[in-house]
Short mmCIF file of C-alpha atoms and ligand atoms in Angstrom, two decimals:
data_model
loop_
_atom_site.label_atom_id
_atom_site.label_comp_id
_atom_site.label_asym_id
_atom_site.label_seq_id
_atom_site.Cartn_x
_atom_site.Cartn_y
_atom_site.Cartn_z
CA MET V 1 76.49 54.31 130.21
CA ARG V 2 76.43 51.30 127.92
CA ILE V 3 77.07 47.61 128.22
CA TYR V 4 79.07 46.27 125.28
CA ASP V 5 78.68 42.66 124.20
CA ARG V 6 81.61 40.48 123.29
CA TYR V 7 81.94 39.88 119.55
CA SER V 8 80.39 36.60 118.44
CA ASP V 9 82.46 34.04 116.53
CA ASP V 10 80.66 35.11 113.33
CA LYS V 11 81.56 38.73 113.95
CA LEU V 12 85.20 37.80 114.64
CA GLU V 13 85.29 35.87 111.38
CA GLU V 14 83.81 38.83 109.52
CA LEU V 15 86.58 41.01 111.01
CA GLY V 16 89.27 38.54 109.91
CA LEU V 17 90.02 37.65 113.51
CA SER V 18 88.96 34.06 113.84
CA GLY V 19 91.95 32.24 115.26
CA LYS V 20 94.20 32.65 118.25
CA LEU V 21 93.95 36.20 119.52
CA PRO V 22 96.62 37.42 121.92
CA LYS V 23 95.68 37.17 125.59
CA HIS V 24 97.70 40.18 126.68
CA VAL V 25 98.51 43.20 124.54
CA GLY V 26 100.77 46.07 125.59
CA ILE V 27 100.59 49.43 123.85
CA ILE V 28 103.13 52.24 123.75
CA MET V 29 100.79 55.12 122.95
CA ASP V 30 103.20 57.42 121.13
CA GLY V 31 102.65 60.43 118.90
CA ASN V 32 100.31 62.70 120.85
CA GLY V 33 102.82 65.56 120.69
CA ARG V 34 103.35 65.22 116.93
CA TRP V 35 99.60 64.99 116.36
CA ALA V 36 99.13 68.32 118.18
CA LYS V 37 102.15 69.95 116.52
CA SER V 38 100.88 69.09 113.05
CA ARG V 39 97.72 71.03 113.96
CA LEU V 40 99.72 73.93 115.45
CA MET V 41 98.24 73.14 118.83
CA PRO V 42 99.85 72.69 122.27
CA ARG V 43 100.97 69.18 123.23
CA PRO V 44 98.25 68.69 125.90
CA VAL V 45 95.66 68.92 123.12
CA GLY V 46 97.31 65.85 121.63
CA HIS V 47 97.14 64.06 124.97
CA ARG V 48 93.43 64.84 125.21
CA ALA V 49 92.89 63.39 121.74
CA GLY V 50 94.96 60.42 122.93
CA MET V 51 92.65 59.94 125.87
CA GLU V 52 89.72 59.75 123.47
CA ALA V 53 91.52 57.16 121.35
CA LEU V 54 92.19 55.14 124.50
CA HIS V 55 88.47 55.05 125.32
CA GLU V 56 87.77 53.36 121.97
CA ILE V 57 90.66 50.90 122.25
CA VAL V 58 89.69 49.73 125.73
CA ARG V 59 86.15 49.12 124.52
CA GLU V 60 87.46 47.20 121.51
CA ALA V 61 89.75 45.07 123.72
CA HIS V 62 86.72 44.24 125.86
CA CYS V 63 84.53 43.36 122.83
CA LEU V 64 87.31 41.16 121.41
CA GLY V 65 87.49 39.31 124.73
CA LEU V 66 91.20 40.02 125.38
CA GLU V 67 92.29 39.03 128.87
CA ALA V 68 94.60 41.98 129.49
CA LEU V 69 95.51 45.31 127.93
CA THR V 70 98.46 47.27 129.30
CA VAL V 71 99.02 50.86 128.20
CA TYR V 72 102.07 53.04 128.85
CA ALA V 73 100.54 56.24 130.20
CA PHE V 74 103.38 57.86 132.14
CA SER V 75 106.96 56.65 132.36
CA THR V 76 109.51 57.21 135.12
CA GLU V 77 111.29 59.43 132.55
CA ASN V 78 108.18 61.54 131.77
CA TRP V 79 108.76 63.63 134.92
CA GLN V 80 111.41 65.43 132.85
CA ARG V 81 108.74 66.97 130.60
CA PRO V 82 107.68 70.61 131.13
CA VAL V 83 105.66 70.96 134.32
CA GLN V 84 102.61 72.25 132.40
CA GLU V 85 102.56 69.08 130.31
CA VAL V 86 102.98 66.83 133.35
CA ASN V 87 100.13 68.66 135.10
CA ALA V 88 97.97 68.38 131.99
CA LEU V 89 98.57 64.61 131.95
CA PHE V 90 97.57 64.37 135.64
CA GLY V 91 94.42 66.36 134.88
CA LEU V 92 93.54 64.00 132.03
CA LEU V 93 94.08 60.92 134.18
CA THR V 94 91.74 62.26 136.84
CA GLU V 95 89.19 63.25 134.20
CA TYR V 96 89.47 59.89 132.48
CA PHE V 97 88.58 57.95 135.60
CA ALA V 98 85.82 60.35 136.64
CA LYS V 99 84.23 59.94 133.19
CA GLU V 100 84.90 56.28 132.50
CA ILE V 101 84.76 54.39 135.76
CA ASP V 102 81.01 53.65 135.77
CA GLU V 103 81.11 52.20 132.26
CA LEU V 104 84.33 50.27 132.83
CA ASP V 105 82.96 48.78 136.03
CA ALA V 106 79.58 47.93 134.48
CA ASN V 107 81.39 46.08 131.69
CA GLY V 108 83.37 44.00 134.16
CA VAL V 109 86.71 45.69 133.44
CA ARG V 110 89.27 45.48 136.23
CA ILE V 111 91.67 48.42 136.59
CA ILE V 112 95.24 47.67 137.62
CA ALA V 113 98.09 50.17 138.07
CA LEU V 114 101.64 49.16 137.19
CA GLY V 115 104.09 51.56 138.79
CA ASP V 116 104.69 53.60 141.90
CA LEU V 117 101.71 55.88 142.58
CA GLY V 118 103.55 57.41 145.58
CA PRO V 119 104.87 60.61 143.95
CA PHE V 120 101.55 61.62 142.34
CA PRO V 121 99.33 64.43 143.64
CA GLU V 122 96.67 63.21 146.10
CA LYS V 123 93.84 63.78 143.62
CA VAL V 124 95.44 61.53 140.98
CA LYS V 125 96.28 58.86 143.56
CA ALA V 126 92.75 58.94 144.97
CA CYS V 127 91.05 58.52 141.58
CA MET V 128 93.37 55.66 140.65
CA THR V 129 93.05 53.83 143.98
CA ASP V 130 89.25 54.28 143.96
CA ALA V 131 89.08 52.78 140.46
CA ILE V 132 91.40 49.91 141.43
CA GLU V 133 89.46 49.07 144.59
CA ARG V 134 86.04 49.44 143.03
CA THR V 135 86.85 47.06 140.16
CA ALA V 136 89.07 44.64 142.10
CA SER V 137 86.65 41.70 141.89
CA ASN V 138 85.66 42.23 138.23
CA LYS V 139 86.37 39.26 136.01
CA GLY V 140 86.50 40.81 132.53
CA LEU V 141 89.30 42.62 130.73
CA ARG V 142 92.23 43.53 132.96
CA PHE V 143 93.04 47.10 131.96
CA CYS V 144 96.50 47.88 133.26
CA ILE V 145 97.82 51.40 133.28
CA ALA V 146 101.58 51.72 133.46
CA ILE V 147 101.97 54.97 135.33
CA ASN V 148 105.21 56.27 136.84
CA TYR V 149 106.38 52.99 135.37
CA GLY V 150 109.80 52.02 134.15
CA SER V 151 110.84 48.46 133.57
CA ARG V 152 114.25 48.87 135.19
CA ALA V 153 112.64 50.39 138.30
CA GLU V 154 110.14 47.50 138.31
CA ILE V 155 112.91 44.89 138.15
CA THR V 156 114.91 46.73 140.85
CA ARG V 157 111.82 46.73 143.08
CA ALA V 158 111.29 43.01 142.47
CA VAL V 159 114.93 42.22 143.35
CA ARG V 160 114.56 44.21 146.59
CA LEU V 161 111.35 42.35 147.49
CA ILE V 162 113.08 39.04 146.91
CA ALA V 163 116.18 40.07 148.89
CA ARG V 164 114.02 41.19 151.82
CA SER V 165 112.34 37.78 151.92
CA ARG V 166 115.79 36.29 152.73
CA ILE V 167 115.22 33.41 150.35
CA GLU V 168 118.13 31.08 149.56
CA PRO V 169 119.77 32.30 146.30
CA GLU V 170 119.33 28.83 144.75
CA MET V 171 115.56 29.17 145.23
CA ILE V 172 115.43 32.28 143.03
CA ASN V 173 114.19 31.33 139.61
CA GLU V 174 112.54 33.01 136.61
CA ASP V 175 109.08 32.20 137.89
CA LEU V 176 109.72 33.93 141.22
CA ILE V 177 111.08 37.01 139.46
CA SER V 178 108.06 37.09 137.12
CA ARG V 179 105.70 36.83 140.08
CA SER V 180 107.52 39.64 141.89
CA LEU V 181 106.93 42.13 139.06
CA TYR V 182 103.85 44.38 138.88
CA THR V 183 102.56 42.07 136.16
CA GLY V 184 102.94 38.94 138.35
CA GLU V 185 99.27 37.98 138.09
CA LEU V 186 98.85 38.80 134.41
CA PRO V 187 99.00 36.45 131.43
CA GLU V 188 102.19 36.36 129.34
CA LEU V 189 102.61 39.44 127.18
CA ASP V 190 101.89 38.21 123.64
CA LEU V 191 102.05 41.41 121.66
CA ILE V 192 103.47 44.92 121.97
CA ILE V 193 102.14 47.62 119.68
CA ARG V 194 103.94 50.93 119.34
CA THR V 195 102.30 53.76 117.44
CA ALA V 196 103.92 56.74 115.72
CA GLY V 197 106.74 54.98 113.94
CA GLU V 198 109.54 54.63 116.51
CA GLN V 199 110.87 51.11 116.94
CA ARG V 200 112.05 50.85 120.53
CA LEU V 201 110.74 49.74 123.92
CA SER V 202 111.54 52.87 125.95
CA ASN V 203 111.79 50.94 129.25
CA PHE V 204 108.36 49.28 128.80
CA LEU V 205 107.89 45.68 130.03
CA LEU V 206 111.46 44.57 129.21
CA TRP V 207 111.31 41.28 131.14
CA GLN V 208 107.78 40.50 129.97
CA ALA V 209 108.68 41.15 126.31
CA ALA V 210 111.07 38.16 126.14
CA TYR V 211 108.79 36.28 123.73
CA SER V 212 106.35 39.00 122.70
CA GLU V 213 105.66 39.82 119.10
CA PHE V 214 106.09 43.46 118.07
CA VAL V 215 103.95 45.48 115.71
CA PHE V 216 105.04 49.02 114.88
CA THR V 217 102.64 51.30 113.09
CA PRO V 218 103.25 54.80 111.75
CA VAL V 219 99.77 55.89 112.89
CA LEU V 220 99.92 58.54 115.62
CA TRP V 221 98.18 57.47 118.82
CA PRO V 222 95.24 59.93 118.58
CA ASP V 223 94.49 58.50 115.12
CA PHE V 224 94.72 54.89 116.30
CA THR V 225 91.20 53.58 115.79
CA PRO V 226 89.70 50.16 116.62
CA GLU V 227 90.20 49.33 112.95
CA GLU V 228 93.94 50.08 113.20
CA PHE V 229 94.04 48.01 116.39
CA ARG V 230 92.44 45.06 114.60
CA LYS V 231 95.00 45.41 111.76
CA CYS V 232 97.77 44.96 114.36
CA LEU V 233 96.01 41.89 115.76
CA ILE V 234 95.64 40.40 112.27
CA GLU V 235 99.38 40.97 111.75
CA PHE V 236 100.07 39.22 115.08
CA MET V 237 97.93 36.26 114.05
CA LYS V 238 100.01 35.77 110.89
CA ARG V 239 103.22 35.33 112.90
CA THR V 240 104.70 31.94 113.70
CA ARG V 241 105.75 31.95 117.33
CA ARG V 242 108.54 29.49 117.99
CA PHE V 243 109.62 30.31 121.56
CA GLY V 244 113.10 29.09 120.66
CA LYS V 245 111.85 25.71 119.42
CA VAL V 246 111.82 24.27 115.92
CA VAL V 247 108.39 24.56 114.35
CA GLU V 248 107.85 22.55 111.17
C1 FPP E 1 103.50 59.75 124.26
O1 FPP E 1 103.32 60.69 123.22
C2 FPP E 1 102.36 59.76 125.14
C3 FPP E 1 102.41 59.97 126.49
C4 FPP E 1 103.66 60.25 127.20
C5 FPP E 1 101.20 60.00 127.31
C6 FPP E 1 100.08 59.08 126.95
C7 FPP E 1 98.83 59.69 127.43
C8 FPP E 1 97.58 59.53 126.90
C9 FPP E 1 97.30 58.65 125.77
C10 FPP E 1 96.43 60.31 127.41
C11 FPP E 1 95.89 60.06 128.74
C12 FPP E 1 96.03 58.70 129.30
C13 FPP E 1 95.19 58.19 130.22
C14 FPP E 1 95.48 56.84 130.80
C15 FPP E 1 93.97 58.88 130.63
P1 FPP E 1 104.36 61.89 123.07
O2 FPP E 1 103.84 63.05 123.84
O3 FPP E 1 105.72 61.45 123.47
O4 FPP E 1 104.27 62.15 121.54
P2 FPP E 1 105.45 62.68 120.57
O5 FPP E 1 106.49 61.61 120.54
O6 FPP E 1 104.76 62.86 119.26
O7 FPP E 1 105.96 63.96 121.16
#
């Protein structure tokens, strides 16, 4: 197990990253299946390679001092995949936490789940809830795993929560809706990265993406290295964010 230091200002400058880094980055980790197919291997082999890529990216996010990283690990639509693939993904999730939790915890990373863990097998639920509880008071990177997550389901859940509270309709505002989402405690989503070339959101953080920047890269997720990640951040830092205002 290793403790990883944050990059110094000099190191950030050397990497071309001195400036305003995003606080919260979301990643749609796409392309595991294509990566495996191009090697004539079954799709779960691609997911395993994807898990290894994720290890590196979480470490990089920590070293860069990002406040939050949200990854799309399993969508509400992914249940429609072949049962063997779904089971392989559950196995990887369990393995990931068994392997990584000590290091994540030691580096101050806080694990957060976005989504409904209810339908998952007990083993998957237990490893996720253990990781969430164990790291709940950590103050470093918030590593959020969107699992059985769909943005429309998230918004529906938030509307139900608000309706149950019997609040006056006039008291419902954007801030209340934001706070009622799974991401209620997280910083604004500054950047969404999608790997593997597709340019769509696929039901990921629709509300939160209102003013996010988007970076699409053709690199397949298992090939997405810390260097590729930094290229996306450099691209983000070149953008002028106007939030609807006029910027001279
Ligand atoms: C999309 O690629 C990827 C997923 C549905 C799963 C993402 C899972 C991982 C990165 C591995 C494990 C994650 C954790 C949190 C341990 P795809 O299969 O749709 O790729 P394709 O579009 O090329 O078929």
